């Protein structure tokens, strides 16, 4: 079994820093190339300054089955603007020129990686400065496809657990997971429901009984109050659709944006970071 713990990664260091500060981490999601490559990169660079501890970068895909309307629309805008997987890696590489510390996790689906070529993709991702992968349509039974090669390449493979992942299934889900565990707090697609906070706390405790990895909780976190509720029990709070919505509201009828998009996303992330920081005071 590979555990991905042979070295201390940026992800490990960031969680250690947050533990020392007695708070949860804030994990933010944006879609690479939304609404275009230049503005997407500006937003990406602004996230750490606004309070993001870890950044998930979406890889646009034409059939995003686990994503709700906001993230689906973001992916479509990105693809219409010409974003490709090679372009996603170029964005990470450009981000790394100014930021050597903030962990970057690519999130998406296996098909674009398969077409790119797994070995080539992992080599290019590592060289660009990618720290981890969340690939939502590869179950543990398919670890040989990408998970195990990723761990050998020094890239964390972050698995999702859900409200329907029972104690019999959890060991398989956690077997080769590294970096952190992403707990999906609601059933369904992203951005559509608010989580039941009492159930989230119970679920986090249950997962922690099976692993020493940090547990991040996402899906349905829309504002600072929700971030504080989740951050009181989880090791990290993940926010995606609310950030995409903040960006989308600044776009014109042709999906063009500008500095207002960066400002809107930065404002929301700053509020979310304050909510997370207040959770354990």
Coordinates of C-alpha atoms in Angstrom, one line a residue:
X1 CA 0.0 0.0 0.0
X2 CA 1.2 3.5 -0.9
X3 CA 0.4 6.2 1.6
X4 CA 2.1 9.2 0.0
X5 CA 3.7 10.2 3.4
X6 CA 7.4 9.6 2.5
X7 CA 7.9 13.3 2.1
X8 CA 6.5 16.5 3.6
X9 CA 4.4 18.1 0.9
X10 CA 3.1 21.7 0.6
X11 CA -0.3 20.3 1.7
X12 CA 1.2 18.7 4.8
X13 CA 3.0 22.0 5.7
X14 CA -0.1 24.1 5.2
X15 CA -2.2 21.9 7.4
X16 CA 0.5 21.9 10.1
X17 CA 0.6 25.7 9.9
X18 CA -3.2 25.9 10.3
X19 CA -3.1 23.5 13.3
X20 CA -0.4 25.7 14.9
X21 CA -2.8 28.6 14.4
X22 CA -5.6 26.6 15.9
X23 CA -7.9 27.0 12.9
X24 CA -9.2 25.1 10.0
X25 CA -7.8 25.7 6.5
X26 CA -9.8 27.4 3.8
X27 CA -9.8 25.5 0.5
X28 CA -11.1 27.5 -2.4
X29 CA -12.0 26.3 -5.9
X30 CA -11.9 28.1 -9.2
X31 CA -12.2 26.8 -12.7
X32 CA -9.1 27.3 -14.8
X33 CA -9.8 29.5 -17.8
X34 CA -13.1 30.9 -16.5
X35 CA -14.1 33.3 -18.1
X36 CA -10.8 33.5 -19.9
X37 CA -7.2 32.5 -19.3
X38 CA -5.9 35.9 -18.3
X39 CA -8.6 36.8 -15.8
X40 CA -8.6 33.3 -14.4
X41 CA -4.9 33.6 -13.6
X42 CA -5.4 37.0 -12.0
X43 CA -8.1 35.5 -9.7
X44 CA -5.8 32.5 -9.0
X45 CA -3.0 34.8 -7.9
X46 CA -5.3 36.9 -5.7
X47 CA -6.7 33.9 -3.7
X48 CA -3.8 33.5 -1.2
X49 CA -3.7 37.2 -0.5
X50 CA -7.4 37.0 0.3
X51 CA -7.1 34.2 2.8
X52 CA -7.1 30.9 0.8
X53 CA -4.8 28.3 2.3
X54 CA -5.2 25.6 -0.4
X55 CA -6.5 26.1 -3.9
X56 CA -8.4 23.6 -6.0
X57 CA -8.1 24.4 -9.7
X58 CA -10.8 22.8 -11.9
X59 CA -9.9 21.1 -15.1
X60 CA -12.7 21.9 -17.6
X61 CA -14.6 18.9 -18.9
X62 CA -17.6 18.5 -21.2
X63 CA -19.5 16.0 -19.0
X64 CA -19.0 17.1 -15.3
X65 CA -21.4 14.6 -13.7
X66 CA -20.7 15.6 -10.1
X67 CA -20.9 19.3 -10.6
X68 CA -23.9 21.6 -10.1
X69 CA -25.0 24.4 -12.5
X70 CA -22.5 27.0 -11.3
X71 CA -19.4 24.8 -11.9
X72 CA -20.9 23.3 -15.1
X73 CA -21.3 26.8 -16.4
X74 CA -17.8 27.8 -15.4
X75 CA -16.4 24.8 -17.2
X76 CA -18.3 25.7 -20.4
X77 CA -17.1 29.3 -20.3
X78 CA -13.6 28.0 -19.9
X79 CA -13.8 25.6 -22.8
X80 CA -15.4 28.2 -25.0
X81 CA -12.5 30.5 -24.2
X82 CA -10.1 27.8 -25.3
X83 CA -8.9 26.3 -22.0
X84 CA -7.3 22.9 -22.3
X85 CA -5.5 20.6 -19.8
X86 CA -2.2 21.9 -21.1
X87 CA -3.5 25.4 -20.5
X88 CA -4.4 24.4 -16.9
X89 CA -0.9 23.3 -16.2
X90 CA 0.4 26.5 -17.8
X91 CA -1.7 28.5 -15.3
X92 CA -0.3 26.6 -12.4
X93 CA 3.2 27.1 -13.7
X94 CA 2.6 30.9 -14.0
X95 CA 1.2 31.0 -10.5
X96 CA 4.3 29.2 -9.1
X97 CA 6.5 32.0 -10.4
X98 CA 5.2 34.2 -7.6
X99 CA 4.0 31.7 -5.0
X100 CA 6.1 28.7 -4.0
X101 CA 4.1 27.8 -0.9
X102 CA 0.4 27.7 -1.5
X103 CA -0.7 24.1 -2.3
X104 CA -2.5 23.6 -5.6
X105 CA -4.8 20.6 -6.2
X106 CA -6.2 19.9 -9.6
X107 CA -9.8 18.7 -9.6
X108 CA -11.8 17.1 -12.3
X109 CA -12.4 13.9 -14.3
X110 CA -10.2 11.2 -15.7
X111 CA -11.0 11.5 -19.4
X112 CA -8.8 14.6 -20.2
X113 CA -5.9 13.0 -18.2
X114 CA -6.3 9.7 -20.1
X115 CA -6.3 11.5 -23.4
X116 CA -3.2 13.6 -22.4
X117 CA -1.4 10.4 -21.3
X118 CA -1.0 9.5 -17.6
X119 CA 2.8 9.5 -17.4
X120 CA 3.1 12.6 -19.4
X121 CA 0.4 14.4 -17.4
X122 CA 2.0 13.5 -14.1
X123 CA 5.5 14.6 -15.2
X124 CA 4.1 17.9 -16.5
X125 CA 1.9 18.4 -13.5
X126 CA 4.8 17.8 -11.1
X127 CA 7.0 20.1 -13.1
X128 CA 4.3 22.9 -13.1
X129 CA 4.0 22.7 -9.3
X130 CA 0.8 20.7 -8.8
X131 CA 0.6 19.1 -5.3
X132 CA -2.5 16.9 -5.5
X133 CA -5.3 15.5 -7.6
X134 CA -9.0 15.0 -7.0
X135 CA -10.4 12.9 -9.8
X136 CA -14.0 12.2 -8.9
X137 CA -14.8 9.4 -11.4
X138 CA -12.0 7.0 -10.4
X139 CA -13.0 4.7 -7.5
X140 CA -10.5 2.8 -5.4
X141 CA -10.9 -0.3 -7.6
X142 CA -9.2 1.7 -10.4
X143 CA -6.2 2.9 -8.4
X144 CA -3.8 1.4 -10.9
X145 CA -5.0 3.8 -13.5
X146 CA -3.9 7.1 -11.9
X147 CA -3.8 7.0 -8.1
X148 CA -0.8 4.7 -7.7
X149 CA 1.2 6.4 -10.5
X150 CA 0.5 9.8 -9.0
X151 CA 1.8 8.7 -5.6
X152 CA 4.9 7.3 -7.1
X153 CA 5.4 10.7 -8.9
X154 CA 5.1 12.5 -5.6
X155 CA 1.6 13.9 -6.3
X156 CA -1.1 13.4 -3.6
X157 CA -4.2 11.6 -4.6
X158 CA -7.2 13.0 -2.6
X159 CA -10.2 10.8 -2.3
X160 CA -13.8 11.8 -1.6
X161 CA -16.0 10.3 1.1
X162 CA -19.8 10.9 1.2
X163 CA -22.7 10.5 3.5
X164 CA -23.3 7.1 1.9
X165 CA -19.7 5.9 2.5
X166 CA -20.1 3.5 5.4
X167 CA -17.5 1.9 7.7
X168 CA -17.2 -1.1 5.5
X169 CA -16.3 1.1 2.5
X170 CA -14.1 3.6 4.2
X171 CA -11.0 1.5 4.4
X172 CA -11.0 1.0 0.6
X173 CA -11.6 4.7 0.1
X174 CA -8.7 5.7 2.4
X175 CA -6.2 3.0 1.4
X176 CA -4.1 5.1 -1.0
X177 CA -5.4 8.5 -0.1
X178 CA -2.9 11.2 0.7
X179 CA -2.9 14.9 1.4
X180 CA -6.3 15.0 2.9
X181 CA -9.7 13.4 2.8
X182 CA -12.5 15.4 1.1
X183 CA -15.9 14.8 2.8
X184 CA -18.8 15.6 0.6
X185 CA -21.3 16.9 3.1
X186 CA -24.5 16.4 1.1
X187 CA -25.7 13.9 -1.4
X188 CA -26.1 15.2 -4.9
X189 CA -24.1 17.7 -7.0
X190 CA -22.1 20.7 -5.9
X191 CA -23.7 24.0 -4.7
X192 CA -27.3 22.8 -4.4
X193 CA -27.9 22.1 -0.7
X194 CA -26.8 23.3 2.7
X195 CA -25.2 20.6 4.9
X196 CA -26.7 19.5 8.2
X197 CA -23.9 20.7 10.5
X198 CA -24.6 18.3 13.3
X199 CA -24.3 15.4 10.8
X200 CA -21.1 16.8 9.4
X201 CA -19.5 16.8 12.9
X202 CA -20.5 13.2 13.4
X203 CA -19.1 12.2 9.9
X204 CA -15.8 14.0 10.5
X205 CA -15.3 12.1 13.8
X206 CA -16.2 8.8 12.1
X207 CA -13.7 9.4 9.3
X208 CA -11.0 10.4 11.8
X209 CA -11.4 7.1 13.5
X210 CA -10.1 5.5 10.3
X211 CA -7.3 7.9 9.3
X212 CA -4.7 10.4 10.6
X213 CA -5.2 12.5 7.5
X214 CA -6.9 15.9 7.7
X215 CA -10.6 15.9 6.8
X216 CA -11.8 18.7 4.6
X217 CA -15.6 19.3 4.2
X218 CA -17.2 20.9 1.1
X219 CA -20.4 21.1 -0.9
X220 CA -23.0 23.7 0.2
X221 CA -20.7 26.2 2.0
X222 CA -21.9 29.5 0.7
X223 CA -20.9 32.2 3.3
X224 CA -18.8 33.1 6.3
X225 CA -21.4 31.7 8.8
X226 CA -21.5 28.3 7.1
X227 CA -17.7 28.3 6.9
X228 CA -17.5 28.9 10.6
X229 CA -20.0 26.1 11.3
X230 CA -18.0 23.6 9.3
X231 CA -14.6 25.0 10.5
X232 CA -15.5 24.3 14.1
X233 CA -15.2 20.5 13.5
X234 CA -13.4 19.9 10.2
X235 CA -9.7 20.4 9.4
X236 CA -10.6 22.4 6.3
X237 CA -13.6 24.1 4.7
X238 CA -13.9 23.8 0.9
X239 CA -15.8 26.5 -1.0
X240 CA -16.4 26.3 -4.8
X241 CA -19.8 27.2 -6.2
X242 CA -20.2 30.3 -4.1
X243 CA -16.9 31.6 -5.5
X244 CA -17.9 30.8 -9.0
X245 CA -21.2 32.6 -8.5
X246 CA -19.5 35.7 -7.2
X247 CA -17.3 35.7 -10.3
X248 CA -20.3 35.0 -12.7
X249 CA -22.3 38.0 -11.3
X250 CA -19.6 40.4 -12.6
X251 CA -19.6 39.1 -16.2
X252 CA -21.4 40.9 -19.0
X253 CA -23.8 39.3 -21.4
X254 CA -20.9 37.9 -23.5
X255 CA -19.2 36.4 -20.4
X256 CA -16.5 39.0 -20.4
X257 CA -15.1 40.2 -17.1
X258 CA -12.4 42.4 -15.6
X259 CA -11.1 43.8 -12.4
X260 CA -14.5 43.6 -10.8
X261 CA -14.4 39.8 -11.0
X262 CA -11.1 39.7 -9.0
X263 CA -12.5 42.1 -6.5
X264 CA -15.7 40.2 -6.0
X265 CA -13.9 36.9 -5.5
X266 CA -11.3 38.4 -3.2
X267 CA -14.1 40.0 -1.1
X268 CA -15.9 36.7 -0.6
X269 CA -12.8 34.7 0.1
X270 CA -11.7 37.3 2.7
X271 CA -15.1 36.9 4.4
X272 CA -14.9 33.1 4.3
X273 CA -11.4 33.2 5.8
X274 CA -12.7 35.4 8.6
X275 CA -15.5 33.0 9.2
X276 CA -13.2 30.0 9.4
X277 CA -10.8 31.9 11.7
X278 CA -13.6 32.7 14.1
X279 CA -14.8 29.1 14.4
X280 CA -12.5 28.1 17.2
X281 CA -12.1 31.3 19.2

